Coordinates of C-alpha atoms in Angstrom, one line a residue:
M74 CA -124.4 -125.5 9.7
D75 CA -127.2 -124.4 11.9
S76 CA -126.5 -126.1 15.3
S77 CA -130.1 -125.3 16.4
L78 CA -131.5 -128.0 14.1
P79 CA -132.4 -131.4 15.4
P80 CA -129.7 -134.0 15.0
A81 CA -131.6 -136.0 12.4
E82 CA -132.1 -133.0 10.1
E83 CA -128.5 -131.8 10.6
L84 CA -127.2 -135.3 9.7
V85 CA -129.1 -135.2 6.4
L86 CA -127.6 -131.8 5.5
V87 CA -124.0 -133.1 6.3
D88 CA -124.4 -136.1 4.1
R89 CA -125.7 -134.0 1.3
E90 CA -122.8 -131.6 1.5
L91 CA -120.3 -134.5 1.6
A92 CA -121.8 -135.9 -1.6
R93 CA -121.6 -132.6 -3.4
L94 CA -117.9 -132.3 -2.4
D95 CA -117.2 -135.8 -3.7
A96 CA -118.7 -135.0 -7.0
R97 CA -116.7 -131.8 -7.4
R98 CA -113.5 -133.6 -6.4
A99 CA -114.1 -136.2 -9.1
Q100 CA -114.5 -133.5 -11.8
L101 CA -111.3 -131.8 -10.8
L102 CA -109.4 -135.1 -10.8
A103 CA -110.6 -135.8 -14.3
R104 CA -109.6 -132.3 -15.5
R105 CA -106.2 -132.8 -13.9
D106 CA -105.6 -136.0 -15.8
W107 CA -106.5 -134.3 -19.1
L108 CA -104.2 -131.4 -18.6
L109 CA -101.3 -133.7 -17.7
R110 CA -101.9 -135.7 -21.0
V111 CA -101.9 -132.5 -23.0
L112 CA -98.8 -131.1 -21.4
Y113 CA -96.6 -134.2 -21.5
A114 CA -97.8 -135.9 -24.7
P115 CA -95.1 -135.8 -27.5
V116 CA -96.1 -133.4 -30.3
A117 CA -94.2 -133.1 -33.7
A118 CA -92.9 -129.6 -34.3
P119 CA -94.0 -127.9 -37.6
A120 CA -91.4 -128.0 -40.4
A121 CA -91.5 -124.3 -41.2
P122 CA -90.7 -122.8 -37.8
R123 CA -87.7 -125.1 -37.3
P124 CA -85.2 -122.7 -39.0
A125 CA -86.6 -119.9 -36.8
A126 CA -86.1 -122.0 -33.7
E127 CA -82.6 -122.7 -34.7
A128 CA -81.9 -119.1 -35.7
T129 CA -82.2 -117.7 -32.2
P130 CA -79.2 -119.6 -30.8
R131 CA -77.2 -118.8 -34.0
S132 CA -78.0 -115.1 -33.7
A133 CA -77.0 -115.1 -30.1
Q134 CA -73.7 -116.7 -31.1
N135 CA -73.1 -114.1 -33.8
V136 CA -73.8 -111.3 -31.3
L137 CA -71.5 -112.7 -28.7
L138 CA -68.8 -113.5 -31.2
T139 CA -69.1 -110.0 -32.7
L140 CA -68.7 -108.5 -29.2
G141 CA -65.8 -110.8 -28.7
G142 CA -64.2 -109.6 -31.9
V143 CA -64.5 -106.0 -30.8
L144 CA -63.0 -106.8 -27.4
L145 CA -60.1 -108.6 -29.1
T146 CA -59.5 -105.6 -31.3
V147 CA -59.4 -103.3 -28.3
A148 CA -57.1 -105.7 -26.6
A149 CA -54.8 -105.9 -29.6
V150 CA -54.6 -102.1 -29.9
A151 CA -53.9 -101.8 -26.2
F152 CA -51.2 -104.5 -26.5
T153 CA -49.5 -102.7 -29.4
L154 CA -49.7 -99.2 -27.9
V155 CA -49.2 -99.9 -24.2
S156 CA -47.5 -103.2 -23.6
W157 CA -45.2 -103.1 -26.7
G158 CA -42.1 -102.1 -24.8
S159 CA -42.2 -105.0 -22.3
M160 CA -41.3 -107.6 -24.9
G161 CA -38.4 -108.1 -27.2
I162 CA -38.6 -107.7 -31.0
G163 CA -38.9 -111.4 -31.5
G164 CA -41.8 -111.8 -29.1
R165 CA -43.6 -108.8 -30.5
A166 CA -43.3 -110.1 -34.1
A167 CA -44.3 -113.6 -33.0
V168 CA -47.4 -112.4 -31.1
L169 CA -48.7 -110.1 -33.7
G170 CA -48.0 -112.6 -36.5
V171 CA -49.8 -115.5 -34.8
V172 CA -52.8 -113.4 -33.8
T173 CA -53.1 -111.8 -37.3
S174 CA -52.7 -115.1 -39.1
A175 CA -55.3 -116.7 -36.8
A176 CA -57.8 -113.9 -37.3
L177 CA -57.4 -114.0 -41.1
L178 CA -57.6 -117.8 -41.4
A179 CA -60.5 -118.3 -38.9
P180 CA -63.2 -116.9 -41.3
V181 CA -62.5 -119.8 -43.7
A182 CA -63.7 -122.4 -41.2
L183 CA -66.5 -120.1 -40.0
L184 CA -67.9 -119.6 -43.5
R185 CA -68.0 -123.4 -44.0
K186 CA -70.1 -123.7 -40.9
G187 CA -72.5 -121.0 -42.1
L188 CA -71.4 -118.5 -39.4
R189 CA -71.2 -115.5 -41.8
S190 CA -71.7 -112.7 -39.3
T191 CA -69.1 -114.3 -37.0
A192 CA -66.7 -114.6 -40.0
E193 CA -67.3 -110.9 -40.8
S194 CA -66.4 -109.8 -37.3
V195 CA -63.3 -112.0 -37.1
A196 CA -62.2 -110.8 -40.6
A197 CA -62.6 -107.2 -39.5
L198 CA -60.4 -108.0 -36.5
G199 CA -57.8 -109.4 -38.9
L200 CA -57.9 -106.2 -41.0
V201 CA -57.3 -104.1 -37.9
L202 CA -54.4 -106.3 -36.9
T203 CA -52.8 -105.8 -40.3
L204 CA -52.9 -102.1 -39.6
L205 CA -51.2 -102.7 -36.3
D206 CA -48.6 -104.9 -38.0
A207 CA -47.9 -102.0 -40.4
Y208 CA -47.6 -99.6 -37.5
A209 CA -45.3 -102.0 -35.6
L210 CA -43.1 -102.5 -38.6
H211 CA -42.6 -98.7 -38.9
R212 CA -41.9 -98.3 -35.2
V213 CA -39.4 -101.2 -35.0
A214 CA -37.8 -101.8 -38.3
L215 CA -38.2 -98.5 -40.2
P216 CA -38.2 -95.7 -37.6
E217 CA -36.3 -93.3 -39.7
T218 CA -38.7 -93.5 -42.7
D219 CA -40.8 -90.5 -43.5
A220 CA -44.2 -91.0 -41.9
L221 CA -46.3 -89.7 -44.9
G222 CA -44.3 -91.7 -47.4
Y223 CA -44.5 -94.9 -45.3
T224 CA -48.2 -94.4 -44.8
A225 CA -48.8 -94.0 -48.5
S226 CA -46.8 -97.2 -49.2
A227 CA -48.4 -99.1 -46.4
A228 CA -51.9 -98.0 -47.6
A229 CA -51.1 -99.3 -51.1
V230 CA -49.8 -102.6 -49.8
L231 CA -52.8 -103.1 -47.5
A232 CA -55.2 -102.2 -50.2
A233 CA -53.7 -104.9 -52.4
V234 CA -53.7 -107.5 -49.6
W235 CA -57.2 -106.7 -48.5
A236 CA -58.4 -106.9 -52.1
A237 CA -56.8 -110.3 -52.7
Y238 CA -58.2 -111.5 -49.3
G239 CA -61.7 -110.4 -50.2
A240 CA -61.5 -111.9 -53.7
A241 CA -60.4 -115.2 -52.2
L242 CA -63.1 -115.3 -49.6
T243 CA -66.1 -114.2 -51.6
G244 CA -68.5 -114.7 -48.7
L245 CA -67.1 -111.8 -46.8
R246 CA -68.4 -108.3 -47.4
V247 CA -65.9 -106.2 -45.3
P248 CA -62.5 -106.7 -47.0
L249 CA -63.2 -105.3 -50.5
P250 CA -64.8 -102.0 -49.4
A251 CA -62.0 -101.7 -46.9
A252 CA -59.5 -102.2 -49.7
V253 CA -61.3 -99.4 -51.7
A254 CA -61.0 -97.1 -48.6
A255 CA -57.3 -97.8 -48.2
A256 CA -56.7 -97.2 -51.9
Q257 CA -57.7 -93.6 -51.5
L258 CA -54.6 -92.7 -49.6
P259 CA -51.5 -93.7 -51.7
L260 CA -51.6 -91.0 -54.3
P261 CA -52.6 -87.9 -52.2
L262 CA -50.2 -88.9 -49.3
G263 CA -47.5 -89.7 -51.8
V264 CA -47.8 -86.2 -53.3
L265 CA -47.6 -84.6 -49.8
A266 CA -44.6 -86.8 -49.0
A267 CA -42.9 -85.6 -52.1
G268 CA -43.4 -82.0 -51.1
G269 CA -46.3 -81.2 -53.4
G270 CA -48.6 -78.3 -52.6
V271 CA -52.3 -77.8 -52.6
L272 CA -52.6 -77.9 -56.4
S273 CA -50.6 -81.2 -56.6
F274 CA -52.7 -82.7 -53.9
A275 CA -55.9 -81.7 -55.8
W276 CA -54.5 -83.4 -59.0
A277 CA -53.8 -86.5 -57.0
A278 CA -57.3 -86.5 -55.5
L279 CA -58.8 -86.1 -59.0
A280 CA -56.7 -89.0 -60.3
T281 CA -57.8 -91.2 -57.5
A282 CA -61.4 -90.2 -58.1
V283 CA -61.0 -91.2 -61.8
L284 CA -59.8 -94.6 -60.7
D285 CA -62.7 -94.9 -58.3
L286 CA -65.1 -94.1 -61.1
A287 CA -63.5 -96.8 -63.3
L288 CA -64.0 -99.3 -60.4
A289 CA -67.6 -98.2 -59.8
R290 CA -68.4 -98.7 -63.5
R291 CA -67.2 -102.3 -63.4
T292 CA -69.6 -105.2 -62.6
G293 CA -69.0 -106.4 -59.1
P294 CA -70.4 -106.5 -55.6
A295 CA -72.7 -103.7 -54.8
P296 CA -70.8 -102.6 -51.6
V297 CA -67.6 -102.2 -53.6
R298 CA -69.3 -100.1 -56.4
I299 CA -71.1 -98.0 -53.8
S300 CA -67.9 -97.4 -51.8
A301 CA -66.0 -96.5 -55.0
F302 CA -68.7 -94.0 -56.1
V303 CA -68.8 -92.3 -52.7
T304 CA -65.1 -92.0 -52.5
A305 CA -65.0 -90.7 -56.1
G306 CA -67.5 -88.0 -55.2
A307 CA -65.6 -87.0 -52.1
L308 CA -62.2 -86.7 -53.7
G309 CA -63.5 -85.2 -57.0
G310 CA -65.5 -82.6 -55.0
W311 CA -62.3 -81.7 -53.1
A312 CA -60.4 -81.3 -56.4
L313 CA -63.2 -79.1 -57.8
L314 CA -63.4 -76.9 -54.7
T315 CA -59.7 -76.5 -54.7
G316 CA -59.7 -75.5 -58.3
L317 CA -62.4 -72.9 -57.8
A318 CA -60.6 -71.5 -54.7
L319 CA -57.3 -71.3 -56.6
S320 CA -59.0 -69.7 -59.6
A321 CA -59.7 -66.6 -57.5
G322 CA -56.0 -66.0 -56.9
T323 CA -54.0 -67.9 -59.5
P324 CA -56.4 -68.7 -62.4
L325 CA -53.8 -69.7 -64.9
R326 CA -52.6 -72.5 -62.6
A327 CA -56.1 -73.6 -61.7
A328 CA -57.5 -73.6 -65.3
P329 CA -56.1 -77.0 -66.3
L330 CA -57.4 -78.6 -63.1
L331 CA -60.8 -77.1 -63.6
L332 CA -60.9 -78.3 -67.2
A333 CA -60.0 -81.8 -66.1
C334 CA -62.8 -81.6 -63.5
T335 CA -65.1 -80.5 -66.2
A336 CA -64.2 -83.6 -68.4
V337 CA -64.7 -86.0 -65.5
L338 CA -68.1 -84.4 -64.5
L339 CA -69.3 -84.5 -68.1
Y340 CA -68.4 -88.2 -68.3
V341 CA -70.3 -88.9 -65.1
A342 CA -73.3 -86.8 -66.3
V343 CA -73.5 -88.7 -69.6
R344 CA -73.1 -92.1 -68.1
T345 CA -75.3 -91.6 -65.0
A346 CA -78.8 -90.5 -66.0
P347 CA -80.2 -89.8 -62.5
A348 CA -77.4 -87.4 -61.6
A349 CA -77.0 -85.9 -65.1
L350 CA -78.6 -82.5 -64.3
P351 CA -76.7 -81.5 -61.1
T352 CA -73.4 -83.1 -62.4
A353 CA -73.6 -81.2 -65.7
A354 CA -74.4 -78.0 -63.8
L355 CA -71.2 -78.5 -61.7
A356 CA -69.3 -79.1 -65.0
G357 CA -70.6 -75.9 -66.4
L358 CA -69.5 -73.9 -63.3
A359 CA -66.0 -75.5 -63.6
L360 CA -65.8 -74.6 -67.3
I361 CA -66.9 -71.0 -66.7
A362 CA -64.3 -70.6 -64.0
A363 CA -61.6 -72.2 -66.1
A364 CA -62.3 -69.9 -69.0
G365 CA -63.2 -66.7 -67.1
G366 CA -60.2 -66.8 -64.7
P367 CA -57.5 -66.4 -67.4
L368 CA -59.7 -63.9 -69.2
R369 CA -59.9 -61.9 -66.0
T370 CA -56.1 -61.7 -65.7
A371 CA -55.7 -60.6 -69.3
L372 CA -58.2 -57.7 -69.0
P373 CA -58.5 -54.7 -66.6
E374 CA -60.2 -55.2 -63.4
V375 CA -63.4 -53.5 -64.4
W376 CA -63.9 -56.2 -67.2
A377 CA -63.8 -59.1 -64.8
V378 CA -67.5 -59.6 -64.3
P379 CA -68.4 -59.0 -68.0
G380 CA -65.7 -61.6 -68.9
Y381 CA -67.4 -64.2 -66.7
A382 CA -70.8 -63.1 -68.1
L383 CA -69.6 -63.6 -71.6
C384 CA -68.3 -67.1 -70.8
A385 CA -71.7 -67.9 -69.2
V386 CA -73.6 -66.7 -72.3
V387 CA -71.4 -68.7 -74.7
L388 CA -71.8 -71.8 -72.6
A389 CA -75.6 -71.5 -72.4
A390 CA -75.8 -70.9 -76.1
V391 CA -73.6 -73.8 -77.0
A392 CA -75.4 -76.1 -74.6
L393 CA -78.9 -75.3 -75.9
R394 CA -77.9 -75.6 -79.6
V395 CA -75.4 -78.4 -79.8
R396 CA -76.8 -81.9 -80.3
V397 CA -75.1 -85.3 -79.8
G398 CA -73.7 -86.1 -83.2
S399 CA -72.4 -89.7 -82.8
A400 CA -75.0 -92.4 -83.2
A401 CA -73.2 -94.6 -80.7
L402 CA -72.9 -91.8 -78.2
R403 CA -76.6 -91.0 -78.7
A404 CA -77.5 -94.6 -77.9
V405 CA -75.5 -94.4 -74.7
A406 CA -76.6 -91.0 -73.6
R407 CA -80.1 -90.9 -75.0
S408 CA -81.7 -90.6 -71.5
S409 CA -79.2 -88.0 -70.1
A410 CA -78.3 -85.8 -73.1
A411 CA -81.2 -83.4 -72.6
A412 CA -80.5 -83.3 -68.9
V413 CA -76.8 -82.5 -69.6
R414 CA -77.7 -79.7 -71.9
R415 CA -80.1 -78.3 -69.3
G416 CA -77.5 -78.5 -66.6
L417 CA -74.9 -76.7 -68.7
A418 CA -77.4 -74.0 -69.7
G419 CA -78.5 -73.7 -66.0
A420 CA -74.9 -73.1 -64.9
G421 CA -74.5 -70.4 -67.5
G422 CA -77.8 -68.8 -66.5
G423 CA -76.8 -68.9 -62.8
V424 CA -73.5 -67.2 -63.4
L425 CA -75.2 -64.6 -65.7
A426 CA -77.8 -64.0 -63.0
L427 CA -75.0 -63.2 -60.5
A428 CA -73.5 -60.9 -63.0
L429 CA -76.8 -59.1 -63.5
A430 CA -77.1 -58.6 -59.7
W431 CA -73.7 -56.9 -59.9
A432 CA -74.9 -54.6 -62.7
L433 CA -78.2 -53.5 -61.1
P434 CA -77.0 -50.6 -58.9
P435 CA -76.6 -48.2 -61.8
V436 CA -80.1 -49.1 -62.9
A437 CA -81.5 -48.2 -59.5
T438 CA -79.5 -45.0 -59.4
G439 CA -80.7 -44.0 -62.9
L440 CA -84.3 -44.5 -61.9
L441 CA -84.3 -43.1 -58.4
A442 CA -81.7 -40.3 -58.6
P443 CA -84.0 -37.8 -60.3
L444 CA -86.6 -38.4 -57.6
A445 CA -84.2 -37.8 -54.7
R446 CA -84.2 -34.1 -55.2
T447 CA -82.1 -31.9 -52.9
T448 CA -82.1 -28.7 -54.9
A449 CA -84.8 -26.2 -55.6
P450 CA -86.7 -26.4 -58.9
W451 CA -85.2 -24.2 -61.7
S452 CA -82.1 -23.5 -59.7
G453 CA -79.8 -24.8 -62.4
E454 CA -78.1 -27.1 -59.9
H455 CA -78.2 -30.9 -60.2
A456 CA -78.5 -33.4 -57.4
D457 CA -75.4 -35.4 -56.6
P458 CA -75.6 -39.0 -58.0
L459 CA -76.6 -41.7 -55.6
L460 CA -73.8 -44.0 -56.9
D461 CA -70.4 -42.7 -57.7
G462 CA -67.3 -44.6 -59.1
Y463 CA -69.2 -47.7 -60.1
P464 CA -67.5 -49.6 -63.0
A465 CA -68.6 -48.3 -66.4
T466 CA -68.8 -51.8 -67.8
A467 CA -72.0 -52.7 -66.0
P468 CA -74.2 -51.9 -69.0
L469 CA -72.2 -54.5 -71.0
V470 CA -73.5 -57.2 -68.7
L471 CA -77.1 -56.0 -69.2
L472 CA -76.5 -55.9 -73.0
L473 CA -75.1 -59.5 -73.0
A474 CA -78.1 -60.7 -70.9
A475 CA -80.6 -58.9 -73.1
A476 CA -79.1 -60.3 -76.3
A477 CA -79.0 -63.8 -74.8
L478 CA -82.7 -63.7 -73.8
A479 CA -83.7 -62.1 -77.1
A480 CA -82.3 -65.2 -78.9
V481 CA -84.5 -67.6 -76.9
P482 CA -87.8 -68.2 -78.8
R483 CA -90.0 -68.0 -75.8
R484 CA -92.4 -65.2 -74.6
W485 CA -90.9 -65.1 -71.1
A486 CA -87.5 -64.7 -72.6
R487 CA -88.6 -61.8 -74.7
C488 CA -90.2 -60.2 -71.6
G489 CA -86.8 -60.5 -69.8
A490 CA -84.9 -59.1 -72.8
L491 CA -87.3 -56.1 -72.9
A492 CA -86.9 -55.4 -69.2
L493 CA -83.1 -55.7 -69.6
A494 CA -83.1 -53.3 -72.6
W495 CA -85.0 -50.8 -70.5
A496 CA -82.5 -51.3 -67.6
L497 CA -79.6 -50.8 -70.0
L498 CA -80.9 -47.5 -71.2
T499 CA -81.7 -46.4 -67.6
A500 CA -78.2 -47.3 -66.4
L501 CA -76.2 -45.7 -69.3
P502 CA -76.3 -42.1 -67.9
V503 CA -75.0 -43.2 -64.6
S504 CA -72.4 -45.7 -65.8
L505 CA -71.1 -43.3 -68.6
E506 CA -71.6 -40.2 -66.5
L507 CA -73.4 -38.5 -69.3
P508 CA -74.0 -34.7 -69.2
Y509 CA -77.4 -33.3 -68.2
P510 CA -78.8 -32.7 -71.7
A511 CA -77.8 -36.2 -72.9
T512 CA -79.3 -37.8 -69.8
L513 CA -82.6 -36.0 -70.3
A514 CA -82.7 -37.0 -74.0
L515 CA -81.9 -40.6 -73.2
L516 CA -84.6 -40.8 -70.5
L517 CA -87.2 -39.4 -73.0
L518 CA -85.9 -41.8 -75.7
T519 CA -86.3 -44.7 -73.3
A520 CA -89.8 -43.6 -72.3
G521 CA -90.8 -43.3 -76.0
A522 CA -89.4 -46.7 -76.9
A523 CA -91.1 -48.4 -74.0
L524 CA -94.5 -46.7 -74.6
G525 CA -94.2 -47.6 -78.3
T526 CA -93.6 -51.2 -77.4
A527 CA -96.6 -51.1 -75.1
V528 CA -98.8 -49.9 -77.9
R529 CA -97.5 -52.5 -80.4
P530 CA -96.4 -55.5 -78.3
S531 CA -96.2 -57.6 -81.4
L532 CA -93.0 -55.8 -82.3
A533 CA -91.3 -57.3 -79.3
T534 CA -92.4 -60.9 -80.1
R535 CA -92.0 -60.9 -83.9
G536 CA -90.4 -64.1 -85.2
L537 CA -91.5 -66.3 -82.3
P538 CA -92.9 -69.7 -83.3
A539 CA -96.6 -70.3 -82.8
P540 CA -96.3 -72.5 -79.6
A541 CA -94.4 -69.7 -77.9
E542 CA -96.9 -67.1 -79.0
D543 CA -99.6 -69.1 -77.2
A544 CA -97.5 -69.7 -74.1
A545 CA -98.4 -66.3 -72.5
P546 CA -100.7 -63.5 -73.4
A547 CA -99.3 -60.4 -75.2
E548 CA -100.7 -58.3 -72.3
A549 CA -97.6 -59.3 -70.2
V550 CA -95.2 -57.7 -72.7
A551 CA -97.4 -54.7 -73.1
W552 CA -97.8 -54.0 -69.4
L553 CA -94.1 -54.6 -68.8
A554 CA -93.2 -52.0 -71.4
F555 CA -95.8 -49.6 -70.2
A556 CA -94.5 -49.7 -66.7
G557 CA -91.0 -49.0 -67.9
G558 CA -92.3 -46.1 -70.0
L559 CA -94.0 -44.6 -67.0
G560 CA -90.9 -44.9 -64.8
S561 CA -88.7 -43.3 -67.4
A562 CA -91.2 -40.5 -68.1
L563 CA -91.5 -39.7 -64.4
G564 CA -87.7 -39.7 -64.0
A565 CA -87.4 -37.3 -67.0
V566 CA -90.0 -34.9 -65.5
A567 CA -88.2 -34.9 -62.1
L568 CA -84.8 -34.3 -63.7
G569 CA -86.2 -31.6 -66.0
L570 CA -87.2 -29.5 -63.0
D571 CA -83.6 -28.5 -62.5
V572 CA -83.7 -26.0 -65.5
R573 CA -86.7 -23.9 -66.6
A574 CA -86.3 -24.6 -70.3
A575 CA -85.8 -28.3 -69.7
T576 CA -89.0 -28.4 -67.7
F577 CA -91.1 -27.1 -70.6
A578 CA -89.3 -29.3 -73.1
V579 CA -89.7 -32.5 -71.0
L580 CA -93.3 -31.8 -70.1
G581 CA -94.2 -31.2 -73.8
A582 CA -92.4 -34.4 -74.9
V583 CA -94.1 -36.4 -72.2
L584 CA -97.5 -34.9 -73.1
A585 CA -97.0 -35.9 -76.7
L586 CA -95.9 -39.4 -75.7
F587 CA -98.8 -40.1 -73.5
A588 CA -101.3 -38.6 -75.9
G589 CA -100.0 -40.8 -78.6
A590 CA -100.2 -43.9 -76.3
A591 CA -103.8 -42.9 -75.4
V592 CA -104.8 -42.6 -79.0
L593 CA -103.1 -45.8 -80.2
G594 CA -103.4 -47.9 -77.0
T595 CA -106.2 -50.1 -75.9
G596 CA -107.9 -51.2 -72.7
A597 CA -106.7 -50.0 -69.3
R598 CA -103.3 -48.7 -70.7
R599 CA -105.3 -46.3 -72.9
I600 CA -107.0 -44.9 -69.8
V601 CA -103.7 -44.6 -67.8
A602 CA -102.0 -43.0 -70.8
A603 CA -104.8 -40.4 -71.1
C604 CA -104.5 -39.6 -67.4
G605 CA -100.7 -39.2 -67.8
A606 CA -101.3 -36.8 -70.8
V607 CA -103.8 -34.8 -68.7
L608 CA -101.2 -34.5 -65.8
A609 CA -98.4 -33.5 -68.3
A610 CA -100.7 -30.9 -69.7
A611 CA -101.5 -29.6 -66.3
G612 CA -97.9 -29.5 -65.4
L613 CA -97.1 -27.6 -68.5
V614 CA -99.8 -25.0 -67.9
G615 CA -98.8 -24.7 -64.3
A616 CA -95.2 -24.2 -65.2
G617 CA -96.2 -21.5 -67.7
A618 CA -98.2 -19.7 -65.0
V619 CA -95.3 -19.8 -62.6
A620 CA -92.9 -18.6 -65.3
A621 CA -95.2 -15.7 -66.0
H622 CA -95.3 -14.8 -62.3
A623 CA -99.1 -15.3 -62.2
S624 CA -100.8 -15.2 -58.8
A625 CA -102.1 -18.3 -57.2
A626 CA -105.7 -17.4 -58.1
V627 CA -104.9 -16.9 -61.8
T628 CA -102.8 -20.1 -61.8
G629 CA -105.8 -22.0 -60.4
L630 CA -108.1 -20.6 -63.0
V631 CA -105.7 -21.5 -65.8
L632 CA -105.3 -25.1 -64.5
L633 CA -109.1 -25.5 -64.7
T634 CA -108.9 -25.2 -68.5
V635 CA -107.0 -28.4 -68.7
P636 CA -109.8 -30.8 -67.6

């Protein structure tokens, strides 16, 4: 307020301000009354959210009781392992018996009240306590019993007890998978307790895996079937790896185990469509190892890889040609039969590819050795081979692979067979250690056959069905053969430089081959062949000039006649 105003005017302003404040106070009081009515008036809760409102306390109970169960388990383990010696045998048995019985019986009441999570945690505590009971029984009543044998027997008993407990209380999900896990131990541990070795342990693991598969195929709770399938894969995989490892040292002992693994894997592949392809591939590898191992021991060492390659080719051929004959079996395996055949054929192809990698060094030597010249031309001396002492059976692997691919009615297979045939002819001089004239003749023969195939690629694809003919252009076969012919011709020319007469013979033969390819060929290959013929002619003329001891000027003039 302005104190300088006259008293009358100031009184009017004070009254006006008080009136405004009274009006604002009345508004606030009315608003306060409304807010109190809204806050404290009884409102009916919606029907749908009620379960959610009640779920929060129940979830909190489950979490707290689960943590309590874990703490009880820790306390029970500590009691058994630490405080065991401070009590007599009667007290120990009484305490563990009472606690175990209470933990196993409590889930019955908890399930009736709808506390499923709590029942699960208490039941898990009861299962742990049964393990402690078994441990205590061994320590007190059966201390002289063999540990492995007792563990195997205890695992069998616990598996049966847990299975019966889970079957009685169908609302629990823990006991039955736990029973499946415990059932994995009796056979393997029993074999070890009886003094069995690695092979016996693998047989026990495979037998347990078969039982797991039988359980997984039965209708029942999903956790049980999943647990059985997982344990079957683990134990069956262990048996398979053991068989493959033993096959490297004692193949005759490992062969029956590998055959058994093959049968089990094929059963799984036929019955389980999503896993048919990889499972069938594993079955094929086991079968090849089972057949190739004994074959390796019966033959000399150099025949080991060809033996495995032969088994792989036979498996792939049988897998691609055999069809399911039984109508009932076809009905069961309709969706997986094709995948099984592809898996078996893929296993054979994979093993054959490894064998081919083993057989390639002689091919590289046969192609590159003539180019790695260390002696003077026409010296009569030959360069040392790049590869010495390699098994002479390497060409057999190339022959097997070429024959296998030639039997497949597909263009890409014929291309592979053609390449392998060229590789076989290239590797023969190195593998068989052929003399110089035979090596030259074989190189020229290989060049002639390859260039002839390039000129007439239809010869390499004769007999293919129409769909395969349309799958890829004939140019692929022609260029592949032409490249092989060029490589063999170049190797023959380089090798012919060792001897004067061989130089003229090889250059003349190469001139004839490229001239024929230029006349009969088409497209770019005709041009390349003509260039090769010109170069061969120039080499022949230049070699003649050098042999006649012509001067450099005369040699140059003579070479000008070639273009």
